[in-house]
PDB file of C-alpha atoms in Angstrom:
ATOM      1  CA  MET A  28      13.908   5.343  19.532  1.00  0.00           C
ATOM      2  CA  ASP A  29      12.481   2.149  17.828  1.00  0.00           C
ATOM      3  CA  LYS A  30       8.664   2.201  18.032  1.00  0.00           C
ATOM      4  CA  ASN A  31       8.316  -1.447  17.511  1.00  0.00           C
ATOM      5  CA  ASN A  32       9.855  -2.445  20.757  1.00  0.00           C
ATOM      6  CA  LEU A  33       7.299   0.212  22.566  1.00  0.00           C
ATOM      7  CA  ASN A  34       4.592  -1.964  21.068  1.00  0.00           C
ATOM      8  CA  PRO A  35       6.062  -5.430  19.664  1.00  0.00           C
ATOM      9  CA  MET A  36       2.221  -7.202  19.321  1.00  0.00           C
ATOM     10  CA  PRO A  37       0.364  -5.118  16.824  1.00  0.00           C
ATOM     11  CA  GLU A  38      -3.679  -4.726  17.421  1.00  0.00           C
ATOM     12  CA  LEU A  39      -6.128  -6.786  16.192  1.00  0.00           C
ATOM     13  CA  THR A  40      -9.000  -4.665  14.917  1.00  0.00           C
ATOM     14  CA  LEU A  41     -12.296  -4.963  13.682  1.00  0.00           C
ATOM     15  CA  GLY A  42     -13.150  -2.416  10.613  1.00  0.00           C
ATOM     16  CA  PRO A  43     -16.645  -1.128   9.874  1.00  0.00           C
ATOM     17  CA  CYS A  44     -19.287  -3.391   8.292  1.00  0.00           C
ATOM     18  CA  LEU A  45     -19.485  -2.360   4.592  1.00  0.00           C
ATOM     19  CA  PHE A  46     -22.314  -4.246   3.782  1.00  0.00           C
ATOM     20  CA  ASN A  47     -25.839  -3.419   3.916  1.00  0.00           C
ATOM     21  CA  TRP A  48     -26.717  -6.430   6.576  1.00  0.00           C
ATOM     22  CA  SER A  49     -30.320  -6.034   8.222  1.00  0.00           C
ATOM     23  CA  GLU A  50     -30.664  -3.912  11.406  1.00  0.00           C
ATOM     24  CA  SER A  51     -31.033  -6.916  13.487  1.00  0.00           C
ATOM     25  CA  ASP A  52     -28.521  -8.762  11.631  1.00  0.00           C
ATOM     26  CA  TRP A  53     -25.866  -5.978  12.431  1.00  0.00           C
ATOM     27  CA  ARG A  54     -26.764  -5.160  15.681  1.00  0.00           C
ATOM     28  CA  ASP A  55     -26.731  -9.526  16.338  1.00  0.00           C
ATOM     29  CA  PHE A  56     -23.228  -9.358  14.715  1.00  0.00           C
ATOM     30  CA  TYR A  57     -21.591  -6.723  17.140  1.00  0.00           C
ATOM     31  CA  PHE A  58     -23.414  -8.078  20.316  1.00  0.00           C
ATOM     32  CA  LYS A  59     -21.305 -11.034  19.222  1.00  0.00           C
ATOM     33  CA  VAL A  60     -18.348  -9.348  18.909  1.00  0.00           C
ATOM     34  CA  ALA A  61     -18.816  -7.609  22.108  1.00  0.00           C
ATOM     35  CA  ASP A  62     -19.384 -10.362  24.202  1.00  0.00           C
ATOM     36  CA  GLU A  63     -17.073 -13.162  22.490  1.00  0.00           C
ATOM     37  CA  SER A  64     -14.600 -11.698  20.642  1.00  0.00           C
ATOM     38  CA  ASP A  65     -10.833 -10.824  21.696  1.00  0.00           C
ATOM     39  CA  PHE A  66     -10.418  -7.489  18.887  1.00  0.00           C
ATOM     40  CA  ASP A  67      -8.115  -4.988  20.238  1.00  0.00           C
ATOM     41  CA  LEU A  68     -10.408  -2.438  18.827  1.00  0.00           C
ATOM     42  CA  VAL A  69     -13.699  -2.051  17.205  1.00  0.00           C
ATOM     43  CA  TYR A  70     -14.683   0.318  14.281  1.00  0.00           C
ATOM     44  CA  ILE A  71     -18.800   0.578  14.222  1.00  0.00           C
ATOM     45  CA  GLY A  72     -20.247   3.273  11.897  1.00  0.00           C
ATOM     46  CA  GLU A  73     -21.709   3.043   7.769  1.00  0.00           C
ATOM     47  CA  PRO A  74     -19.030   4.711   5.850  1.00  0.00           C
ATOM     48  CA  VAL A  75     -21.143   3.265   2.397  1.00  0.00           C
ATOM     49  CA  CYS A  76     -24.568   4.870   2.259  1.00  0.00           C
ATOM     50  CA  SER A  77     -26.252   7.903   3.850  1.00  0.00           C
ATOM     51  CA  LYS A  78     -29.655   6.149   3.195  1.00  0.00           C
ATOM     52  CA  ARG A  79     -28.549   3.395   5.769  1.00  0.00           C
ATOM     53  CA  LEU A  80     -27.840   5.296   8.292  1.00  0.00           C
ATOM     54  CA  PRO A  81     -31.104   5.371  10.485  1.00  0.00           C
ATOM     55  CA  PHE A  82     -31.330   1.914  10.763  1.00  0.00           C
ATOM     56  CA  ARG A  83     -28.058   2.111  12.032  1.00  0.00           C
ATOM     57  CA  ASN A  84     -28.391   4.687  14.288  1.00  0.00           C
ATOM     58  CA  ALA A  85     -31.524   3.307  15.639  1.00  0.00           C
ATOM     59  CA  VAL A  86     -29.323   0.197  17.258  1.00  0.00           C
ATOM     60  CA  LEU A  87     -26.144   2.100  17.812  1.00  0.00           C
ATOM     61  CA  PRO A  88     -26.590   3.039  21.249  1.00  0.00           C
ATOM     62  CA  ASP A  89     -27.536  -0.658  22.305  1.00  0.00           C
ATOM     63  CA  ILE A  90     -24.170  -1.622  20.305  1.00  0.00           C
ATOM     64  CA  LEU A  91     -22.038   1.106  22.109  1.00  0.00           C
ATOM     65  CA  ASP A  92     -23.610   0.393  25.686  1.00  0.00           C
ATOM     66  CA  ARG A  93     -22.626  -3.343  25.349  1.00  0.00           C
ATOM     67  CA  MET A  94     -19.175  -2.449  24.004  1.00  0.00           C
ATOM     68  CA  GLU A  95     -18.722  -0.263  27.024  1.00  0.00           C
ATOM     69  CA  SER A  96     -19.448  -3.113  28.828  1.00  0.00           C
ATOM     70  CA  ALA A  97     -17.610  -5.142  27.639  1.00  0.00           C
ATOM     71  CA  GLY A  98     -14.444  -2.837  27.851  1.00  0.00           C
ATOM     72  CA  LYS A  99     -14.235  -2.821  23.904  1.00  0.00           C
ATOM     73  CA  LYS A 100     -12.495   0.516  22.846  1.00  0.00           C
ATOM     74  CA  VAL A 101     -14.608   1.725  19.680  1.00  0.00           C
ATOM     75  CA  VAL A 102     -13.674   4.313  16.900  1.00  0.00           C
ATOM     76  CA  ILE A 103     -16.826   5.745  14.938  1.00  0.00           C
ATOM     77  CA  SER A 104     -16.677   5.159  11.618  1.00  0.00           C
ATOM     78  CA  THR A 105     -17.741   8.541   9.197  1.00  0.00           C
ATOM     79  CA  LEU A 106     -19.023   8.288   5.732  1.00  0.00           C
ATOM     80  CA  ALA A 107     -16.536   8.059   2.826  1.00  0.00           C
ATOM     81  CA  LEU A 108     -18.438  10.232   0.428  1.00  0.00           C
ATOM     82  CA  VAL A 109     -19.899  13.356   1.558  1.00  0.00           C
ATOM     83  CA  THR A 110     -22.164  14.971  -1.226  1.00  0.00           C
ATOM     84  CA  THR A 111     -25.487  16.628   0.584  1.00  0.00           C
ATOM     85  CA  LYS A 112     -26.082  18.815   3.405  1.00  0.00           C
ATOM     86  CA  ALA A 113     -27.999  16.355   5.536  1.00  0.00           C
ATOM     87  CA  GLU A 114     -24.969  13.827   5.092  1.00  0.00           C
ATOM     88  CA  ARG A 115     -22.407  16.972   6.230  1.00  0.00           C
ATOM     89  CA  LYS A 116     -24.934  17.518   9.324  1.00  0.00           C
ATOM     90  CA  CYS A 117     -24.649  14.287  10.307  1.00  0.00           C
ATOM     91  CA  LEU A 118     -21.066  14.362   9.867  1.00  0.00           C
ATOM     92  CA  ALA A 119     -20.478  17.145  12.081  1.00  0.00           C
ATOM     93  CA  GLU A 120     -22.629  15.702  14.848  1.00  0.00           C
ATOM     94  CA  GLN A 121     -20.581  12.140  14.492  1.00  0.00           C
ATOM     95  CA  CYS A 122     -17.333  14.526  15.250  1.00  0.00           C
ATOM     96  CA  ASP A 123     -19.091  16.772  17.586  1.00  0.00           C
ATOM     97  CA  GLN A 124     -19.469  14.132  20.154  1.00  0.00           C
ATOM     98  CA  ASP A 125     -16.578  13.357  23.277  1.00  0.00           C
ATOM     99  CA  MET A 126     -17.398   9.876  24.037  1.00  0.00           C
ATOM    100  CA  TRP A 127     -15.496   7.973  20.806  1.00  0.00           C
ATOM    101  CA  MET A 128     -12.576   8.911  18.615  1.00  0.00           C
ATOM    102  CA  VAL A 129     -13.663   9.046  15.042  1.00  0.00           C
ATOM    103  CA  GLU A 130     -12.190   7.643  11.828  1.00  0.00           C
ATOM    104  CA  ALA A 131     -12.639  10.365   9.513  1.00  0.00           C
ATOM    105  CA  ASN A 132     -13.003   8.931   5.771  1.00  0.00           C
ATOM    106  CA  ASP A 133     -14.042  12.132   4.140  1.00  0.00           C
ATOM    107  CA  LEU A 134     -11.721  14.918   4.494  1.00  0.00           C
ATOM    108  CA  THR A 135     -14.857  17.101   4.673  1.00  0.00           C
ATOM    109  CA  ALA A 136     -14.929  15.466   8.319  1.00  0.00           C
ATOM    110  CA  LEU A 137     -11.298  17.476   9.412  1.00  0.00           C
ATOM    111  CA  ALA A 138     -13.427  20.751   9.741  1.00  0.00           C
ATOM    112  CA  PHE A 139     -15.135  19.284  12.626  1.00  0.00           C
ATOM    113  CA  LEU A 140     -12.180  17.721  14.154  1.00  0.00           C
ATOM    114  CA  LYS A 141     -10.355  20.693  14.985  1.00  0.00           C
ATOM    115  CA  ASP A 142      -8.102  19.785  18.453  1.00  0.00           C
ATOM    116  CA  ARG A 143      -9.107  17.055  18.404  1.00  0.00           C
ATOM    117  CA  THR A 144      -7.087  13.171  18.098  1.00  0.00           C
ATOM    118  CA  TYR A 145      -8.467  11.124  15.236  1.00  0.00           C
ATOM    119  CA  VAL A 146      -7.928   8.585  13.009  1.00  0.00           C
ATOM    120  CA  ILE A 147      -7.730   8.795   9.027  1.00  0.00           C
ATOM    121  CA  GLY A 148      -9.321   6.270   7.273  1.00  0.00           C
ATOM    122  CA  PRO A 149      -8.469   3.757   4.324  1.00  0.00           C
ATOM    123  CA  TYR A 150     -10.506   6.356   1.886  1.00  0.00           C
ATOM    124  CA  ILE A 151      -8.648   9.175   2.329  1.00  0.00           C
ATOM    125  CA  ASN A 152      -5.373   9.048  -0.373  1.00  0.00           C
ATOM    126  CA  ILE A 153      -2.406   9.013   1.504  1.00  0.00           C
ATOM    127  CA  TYR A 154       0.918   8.112  -0.309  1.00  0.00           C
ATOM    128  CA  ASN A 155       3.398  10.139   1.164  1.00  0.00           C
ATOM    129  CA  GLU A 156       5.182  10.921   4.261  1.00  0.00           C
ATOM    130  CA  ALA A 157       4.708  14.846   3.789  1.00  0.00           C
ATOM    131  CA  THR A 158       1.056  14.196   3.883  1.00  0.00           C
ATOM    132  CA  ILE A 159       1.057  12.254   7.217  1.00  0.00           C
ATOM    133  CA  GLN A 160       3.193  15.120   8.834  1.00  0.00           C
ATOM    134  CA  SER A 161       0.824  17.375   7.812  1.00  0.00           C
ATOM    135  CA  LEU A 162      -2.469  15.349   9.235  1.00  0.00           C
ATOM    136  CA  THR A 163      -0.427  14.171  12.416  1.00  0.00           C
ATOM    137  CA  SER A 164      -0.007  18.366  13.119  1.00  0.00           C
ATOM    138  CA  ARG A 165      -3.537  18.535  12.923  1.00  0.00           C
ATOM    139  CA  GLY A 166      -4.580  15.711  15.345  1.00  0.00           C
ATOM    140  CA  ALA A 167      -4.372  12.389  13.385  1.00  0.00           C
ATOM    141  CA  VAL A 168      -3.301   9.718  15.459  1.00  0.00           C
ATOM    142  CA  ARG A 169      -3.439   6.516  13.234  1.00  0.00           C
ATOM    143  CA  PHE A 170      -3.966   5.974   9.415  1.00  0.00           C
ATOM    144  CA  VAL A 171      -5.038   3.741   8.339  1.00  0.00           C
ATOM    145  CA  LEU A 172      -3.605   2.975   4.736  1.00  0.00           C
ATOM    146  CA  PRO A 173      -5.014   2.347   1.491  1.00  0.00           C
ATOM    147  CA  ALA A 174      -5.313  -1.231   0.003  1.00  0.00           C
ATOM    148  CA  GLU A 175      -3.368  -0.262  -3.035  1.00  0.00           C
ATOM    149  CA  VAL A 176      -0.261   0.757  -1.280  1.00  0.00           C
ATOM    150  CA  PRO A 177       2.280  -1.745  -1.367  1.00  0.00           C
ATOM    151  CA  ALA A 178       4.042  -3.182   1.708  1.00  0.00           C
ATOM    152  CA  LYS A 179       7.759  -1.504   0.395  1.00  0.00           C
ATOM    153  CA  THR A 180       5.906   1.449   0.201  1.00  0.00           C
ATOM    154  CA  ILE A 181       4.289   1.444   3.714  1.00  0.00           C
ATOM    155  CA  ALA A 182       7.861   0.690   5.085  1.00  0.00           C
ATOM    156  CA  GLN A 183       9.409   3.588   3.413  1.00  0.00           C
ATOM    157  CA  LEU A 184       6.390   6.038   4.821  1.00  0.00           C
ATOM    158  CA  ILE A 185       6.469   4.747   8.624  1.00  0.00           C
ATOM    159  CA  LYS A 186      10.601   4.943   8.448  1.00  0.00           C
ATOM    160  CA  ALA A 187      10.191   8.499   7.165  1.00  0.00           C
ATOM    161  CA  ALA A 188       6.927   9.317   9.813  1.00  0.00           C
ATOM    162  CA  PRO A 189       7.345   7.047  12.541  1.00  0.00           C
ATOM    163  CA  GLU A 190       5.203   9.779  15.023  1.00  0.00           C
ATOM    164  CA  PRO A 191       1.469   7.753  14.424  1.00  0.00           C
ATOM    165  CA  ASP A 192       0.162   4.678  14.431  1.00  0.00           C
ATOM    166  CA  TYR A 193      -0.472   2.528  11.380  1.00  0.00           C
ATOM    167  CA  GLU A 194      -3.063   0.169  10.167  1.00  0.00           C
ATOM    168  CA  LEU A 195      -3.889  -1.979   7.669  1.00  0.00           C
ATOM    169  CA  GLN A 196      -6.320  -4.364   5.806  1.00  0.00           C
ATOM    170  CA  VAL A 197      -5.550  -7.712   6.106  1.00  0.00           C
ATOM    171  CA  PHE A 198      -9.001  -9.407   5.720  1.00  0.00           C
ATOM    172  CA  GLY A 199     -11.677  -8.635   3.212  1.00  0.00           C
ATOM    173  CA  ARG A 200     -12.718  -7.572   0.298  1.00  0.00           C
ATOM    174  CA  LEU A 201     -10.931  -4.267  -0.457  1.00  0.00           C
ATOM    175  CA  PRO A 202     -12.298  -0.942  -1.140  1.00  0.00           C
ATOM    176  CA  LEU A 203     -11.316   0.490  -4.194  1.00  0.00           C
ATOM    177  CA  ALA A 204     -13.852   3.303  -5.202  1.00  0.00           C
ATOM    178  CA  LEU A 205     -16.804   5.216  -4.515  1.00  0.00           C
ATOM    179  CA  SER A 206     -19.247   7.008  -6.852  1.00  0.00           C
ATOM    180  CA  ALA A 207     -22.454   9.066  -7.098  1.00  0.00           C
ATOM    181  CA  ARG A 208     -24.488   6.664  -8.931  1.00  0.00           C
ATOM    182  CA  CYS A 209     -25.867   3.511  -6.749  1.00  0.00           C
ATOM    183  CA  TYR A 210     -24.307   0.466  -8.635  1.00  0.00           C
ATOM    184  CA  HIS A 211     -27.183  -1.980  -7.035  1.00  0.00           C
ATOM    185  CA  ALA A 212     -29.832   0.397  -7.865  1.00  0.00           C
ATOM    186  CA  ARG A 213     -28.731   0.720 -11.603  1.00  0.00           C
ATOM    187  CA  LEU A 214     -28.632  -3.202 -12.158  1.00  0.00           C
ATOM    188  CA  HIS A 215     -32.477  -3.377 -10.602  1.00  0.00           C
ATOM    189  CA  HIS A 216     -33.561  -0.811 -13.030  1.00  0.00           C
ATOM    190  CA  LEU A 217     -34.048   1.835 -10.108  1.00  0.00           C
ATOM    191  CA  SER A 218     -32.854   4.970  -9.140  1.00  0.00           C
ATOM    192  CA  LYS A 219     -31.132   6.294  -6.500  1.00  0.00           C
ATOM    193  CA  ASP A 220     -33.438   7.735  -4.480  1.00  0.00           C
ATOM    194  CA  SER A 221     -35.680   5.211  -4.563  1.00  0.00           C
ATOM    195  CA  CYS A 222     -33.214   1.911  -4.731  1.00  0.00           C
ATOM    196  CA  ARG A 223     -35.535   0.116  -2.189  1.00  0.00           C
ATOM    197  CA  PHE A 224     -32.640  -0.570  -0.426  1.00  0.00           C
ATOM    198  CA  VAL A 225     -31.425  -3.547  -3.011  1.00  0.00           C
ATOM    199  CA  CYS A 226     -27.872  -3.840  -2.085  1.00  0.00           C
ATOM    200  CA  ASP A 227     -29.316  -5.741   1.071  1.00  0.00           C
ATOM    201  CA  GLN A 228     -29.427  -8.931  -1.698  1.00  0.00           C
ATOM    202  CA  ASP A 229     -25.837  -9.051  -1.926  1.00  0.00           C
ATOM    203  CA  PRO A 230     -24.641  -9.247   1.714  1.00  0.00           C
ATOM    204  CA  ASP A 231     -21.116  -9.354   0.999  1.00  0.00           C
ATOM    205  CA  GLY A 232     -21.515  -7.501  -2.033  1.00  0.00           C
ATOM    206  CA  ARG A 233     -22.340  -8.365  -5.805  1.00  0.00           C
ATOM    207  CA  ASP A 234     -19.525 -10.225  -8.255  1.00  0.00           C
ATOM    208  CA  VAL A 235     -18.893  -8.748 -11.475  1.00  0.00           C
ATOM    209  CA  ASN A 236     -17.789 -10.001 -14.597  1.00  0.00           C
ATOM    210  CA  SER A 237     -15.438  -8.669 -17.176  1.00  0.00           C
ATOM    211  CA  LEU A 238     -16.337  -9.090 -21.263  1.00  0.00           C
ATOM    212  CA  ALA A 239     -14.709 -12.337 -20.883  1.00  0.00           C
ATOM    213  CA  GLY A 240     -16.875 -14.130 -18.214  1.00  0.00           C
ATOM    214  CA  GLN A 241     -13.751 -13.585 -15.348  1.00  0.00           C
ATOM    215  CA  PRO A 242     -14.896 -12.067 -11.732  1.00  0.00           C
ATOM    216  CA  PHE A 243     -12.787  -9.325 -11.229  1.00  0.00           C
ATOM    217  CA  LEU A 244     -14.705  -6.579  -8.903  1.00  0.00           C
ATOM    218  CA  ALA A 245     -17.617  -6.518  -6.431  1.00  0.00           C
ATOM    219  CA  VAL A 246     -20.090  -3.517  -5.925  1.00  0.00           C
ATOM    220  CA  ASN A 247     -21.873  -2.603  -2.985  1.00  0.00           C
ATOM    221  CA  GLY A 248     -24.338  -0.080  -3.524  1.00  0.00           C
ATOM    222  CA  ILE A 249     -22.216   3.044  -4.672  1.00  0.00           C
ATOM    223  CA  GLN A 250     -18.566   1.222  -4.111  1.00  0.00           C
ATOM    224  CA  THR A 251     -16.444  -0.587  -5.796  1.00  0.00           C
ATOM    225  CA  MET A 252     -14.710  -3.534  -4.226  1.00  0.00           C
ATOM    226  CA  SER A 253     -12.208  -5.995  -5.004  1.00  0.00           C
ATOM    227  CA  TYR A 254     -13.919  -9.371  -6.050  1.00  0.00           C
ATOM    228  CA  GLY A 255     -11.139 -11.575  -4.241  1.00  0.00           C
ATOM    229  CA  SER A 256     -10.086 -11.193  -0.520  1.00  0.00           C
ATOM    230  CA  GLN A 257      -7.273  -9.900   0.595  1.00  0.00           C
ATOM    231  CA  LEU A 258      -5.677 -12.837   3.098  1.00  0.00           C
ATOM    232  CA  LEU A 259      -2.250 -11.291   4.377  1.00  0.00           C
ATOM    233  CA  LEU A 260      -0.656 -14.027   6.898  1.00  0.00           C
ATOM    234  CA  GLU A 261       2.722 -14.931   5.656  1.00  0.00           C
ATOM    235  CA  GLU A 262       3.153 -10.905   5.286  1.00  0.00           C
ATOM    236  CA  LEU A 263       2.174 -10.419   9.335  1.00  0.00           C
ATOM    237  CA  PRO A 264       5.629 -10.776  10.742  1.00  0.00           C
ATOM    238  CA  SER A 265       7.297  -8.176   7.603  1.00  0.00           C
ATOM    239  CA  LEU A 266       4.487  -5.837   8.570  1.00  0.00           C
ATOM    240  CA  ALA A 267       4.770  -5.969  11.465  1.00  0.00           C
ATOM    241  CA  LYS A 268       8.820  -5.320  11.870  1.00  0.00           C
ATOM    242  CA  ALA A 269       8.060  -2.640   9.409  1.00  0.00           C
ATOM    243  CA  GLY A 270       6.361  -0.634  11.618  1.00  0.00           C
ATOM    244  CA  VAL A 271       2.537  -1.764  11.228  1.00  0.00           C
ATOM    245  CA  ASN A 272       1.150  -1.257  14.370  1.00  0.00           C
ATOM    246  CA  ALA A 273      -2.530  -2.705  13.939  1.00  0.00           C
ATOM    247  CA  PHE A 274      -4.120  -5.410  11.588  1.00  0.00           C
ATOM    248  CA  ARG A 275      -7.620  -5.109  10.295  1.00  0.00           C
ATOM    249  CA  LEU A 276     -10.515  -7.842   9.360  1.00  0.00           C
ATOM    250  CA  SER A 277     -13.517  -6.213   7.518  1.00  0.00           C
ATOM    251  CA  PRO A 278     -16.399  -8.116   8.511  1.00  0.00           C
ATOM    252  CA  HIS A 279     -18.274 -10.495   6.023  1.00  0.00           C
ATOM    253  CA  THR A 280     -20.786 -13.407   6.880  1.00  0.00           C
ATOM    254  CA  GLY A 281     -19.676 -16.104   8.212  1.00  0.00           C
ATOM    255  CA  ASP A 282     -17.546 -17.086  11.055  1.00  0.00           C
ATOM    256  CA  MET A 283     -15.354 -13.850  11.779  1.00  0.00           C
ATOM    257  CA  LEU A 284     -14.599 -14.836  14.878  1.00  0.00           C
ATOM    258  CA  GLY A 285     -13.157 -18.337  13.978  1.00  0.00           C
ATOM    259  CA  VAL A 286     -11.306 -15.876  11.154  1.00  0.00           C
ATOM    260  CA  ALA A 287      -9.995 -13.607  14.277  1.00  0.00           C
ATOM    261  CA  GLN A 288      -9.292 -16.584  16.465  1.00  0.00           C
ATOM    262  CA  ALA A 289      -7.093 -17.907  13.874  1.00  0.00           C
ATOM    263  CA  PHE A 290      -5.251 -14.764  12.721  1.00  0.00           C
ATOM    264  CA  ARG A 291      -4.687 -13.984  16.784  1.00  0.00           C
ATOM    265  CA  ALA A 292      -2.909 -17.264  16.752  1.00  0.00           C
ATOM    266  CA  VAL A 293      -0.828 -16.673  14.142  1.00  0.00           C
ATOM    267  CA  MET A 294       0.035 -13.376  15.578  1.00  0.00           C
ATOM    268  CA  ASN A 295       1.009 -14.854  18.835  1.00  0.00           C
ATOM    269  CA  GLY A 296       2.422 -17.977  17.491  1.00  0.00           C
ATOM    270  CA  SER A 297       0.190 -20.622  18.217  1.00  0.00           C
ATOM    271  CA  ILE A 298       0.405 -21.434  14.905  1.00  0.00           C
ATOM    272  CA  GLY A 299       1.347 -21.115  11.483  1.00  0.00           C
ATOM    273  CA  ALA A 300       0.677 -19.246   8.313  1.00  0.00           C
ATOM    274  CA  GLU A 301      -0.009 -22.075   6.361  1.00  0.00           C
ATOM    275  CA  GLU A 302      -2.542 -23.902   9.125  1.00  0.00           C
ATOM    276  CA  ALA A 303      -4.473 -20.627   9.827  1.00  0.00           C
ATOM    277  CA  ARG A 304      -5.131 -20.340   5.930  1.00  0.00           C
ATOM    278  CA  ALA A 305      -6.511 -23.748   5.660  1.00  0.00           C
ATOM    279  CA  LYS A 306      -8.997 -22.543   8.970  1.00  0.00           C
ATOM    280  CA  ILE A 307      -9.734 -19.682   7.293  1.00  0.00           C
ATOM    281  CA  GLN A 308     -10.624 -21.521   3.689  1.00  0.00           C
ATOM    282  CA  ASP A 309     -12.809 -23.834   5.707  1.00  0.00           C
ATOM    283  CA  LEU A 310     -14.307 -21.290   7.380  1.00  0.00           C
ATOM    284  CA  MET A 311     -14.770 -18.708   4.228  1.00  0.00           C
ATOM    285  CA  PRO A 312     -15.183 -21.315   1.458  1.00  0.00           C
ATOM    286  CA  LYS A 313     -17.049 -18.855  -0.959  1.00  0.00           C
ATOM    287  CA  HIS A 314     -14.023 -16.070  -1.079  1.00  0.00           C
ATOM    288  CA  ALA A 315     -11.114 -16.412  -3.816  1.00  0.00           C
ATOM    289  CA  PHE A 316      -8.096 -15.183  -1.382  1.00  0.00           C
ATOM    290  CA  VAL A 317      -5.188 -12.610  -2.740  1.00  0.00           C
ATOM    291  CA  ASN A 318      -2.393 -10.711  -1.639  1.00  0.00           C
ATOM    292  CA  GLY A 319      -1.105  -8.561  -5.077  1.00  0.00           C
ATOM    293  CA  PHE A 320      -1.180  -5.483  -3.526  1.00  0.00           C
ATOM    294  CA  SER A 321       1.182  -5.848  -1.074  1.00  0.00           C
ATOM    295  CA  HIS A 322       3.582  -7.377  -3.382  1.00  0.00           C
ATOM    296  CA  GLY A 323       3.232  -4.798  -6.007  1.00  0.00           C
ATOM    297  CA  VAL A 324       1.774  -6.564  -8.529  1.00  0.00           C
ATOM    298  CA  ALA A 325      -1.736  -6.331  -9.739  1.00  0.00           C
ATOM    299  CA  GLY A 326      -4.164  -6.566  -6.407  1.00  0.00           C
ATOM    300  CA  MET A 327      -6.391  -9.638  -7.780  1.00  0.00           C
ATOM    301  CA  GLN A 328      -3.221 -11.669  -7.704  1.00  0.00           C
ATOM    302  CA  GLN A 329      -2.177 -14.548  -5.146  1.00  0.00           C
ATOM    303  CA  VAL A 330       1.978 -13.913  -4.323  1.00  0.00           C
ATOM    304  CA  SER A 331       3.596 -16.686  -2.367  1.00  0.00           C
ATOM    305  CA  ASP A 332       7.070 -15.072  -2.312  1.00  0.00           C
ATOM    306  CA  PRO A 333       8.349 -13.264   0.788  1.00  0.00           C
ATOM    307  CA  LEU A 334       7.669  -9.592   1.011  1.00  0.00           C
ATOM    308  CA  GLY A 335      11.122  -9.207   1.332  1.00  0.00           C
ATOM    309  CA  LEU A 336      11.131  -5.582   3.643  1.00  0.00           C
TER     310      LEU A 336
END
């Protein structure tokens, strides 16, 4: 059976906010998403730093109520690096609730998700069909593939294991790695335990230059990210044909709803990829856009050739 015939139009999803936005900004952003956007699915949570969780949890019930009133489908995103008993307890509570599906970003979550269905997030390294099949048998119904997986490999994985849904980030800085140390605290000569939440000074992450002065990475608390922002537009038809069921936008400051509208217009054929790219560049002028990983080259490159799937 051809799964593409069952779901010819991939979903447009909004990934969890990865940055340390203020409590009010975080709440207002999701209120606006609930009221004004047409995302098919919205991920909400704190994947990066558990120290931000008290601020998120203070407004999360209001956000979830707003999403429910707006008829939005929601998935709760969990921490991607679980290292303490407190983090493990929080993870268990997130997985134990029955109202919302969970995106597992650390394998620790699987111990709390027995007999449940869940999403495997991009922080769990999935590179072969045997792993996908094993996790599918344990309840995984969707895989958000790691950023560095080339499109040709994605097509091969889906062909070999077509049962679950597959999601791929197509906009925003890419999550690359996590560390037990906090880069932002270290930059400000602070310890991780007394960081003063200085990562809030960089609401889209802090650029990192090479010794030669070339920007090539970004840091976000304990997280290493790409300097360039993923922007896949011309690639969308090939990815959809290969079986990718959902395209994820990662939240940044700026007009995310405008970015979503541009993607939706490309997906339904209202405008071409070139026109959408120009619109998004106008909306997000500070972003340097890249697409290298999907084309099987260095992620920081911008490739104009078709995917050739």
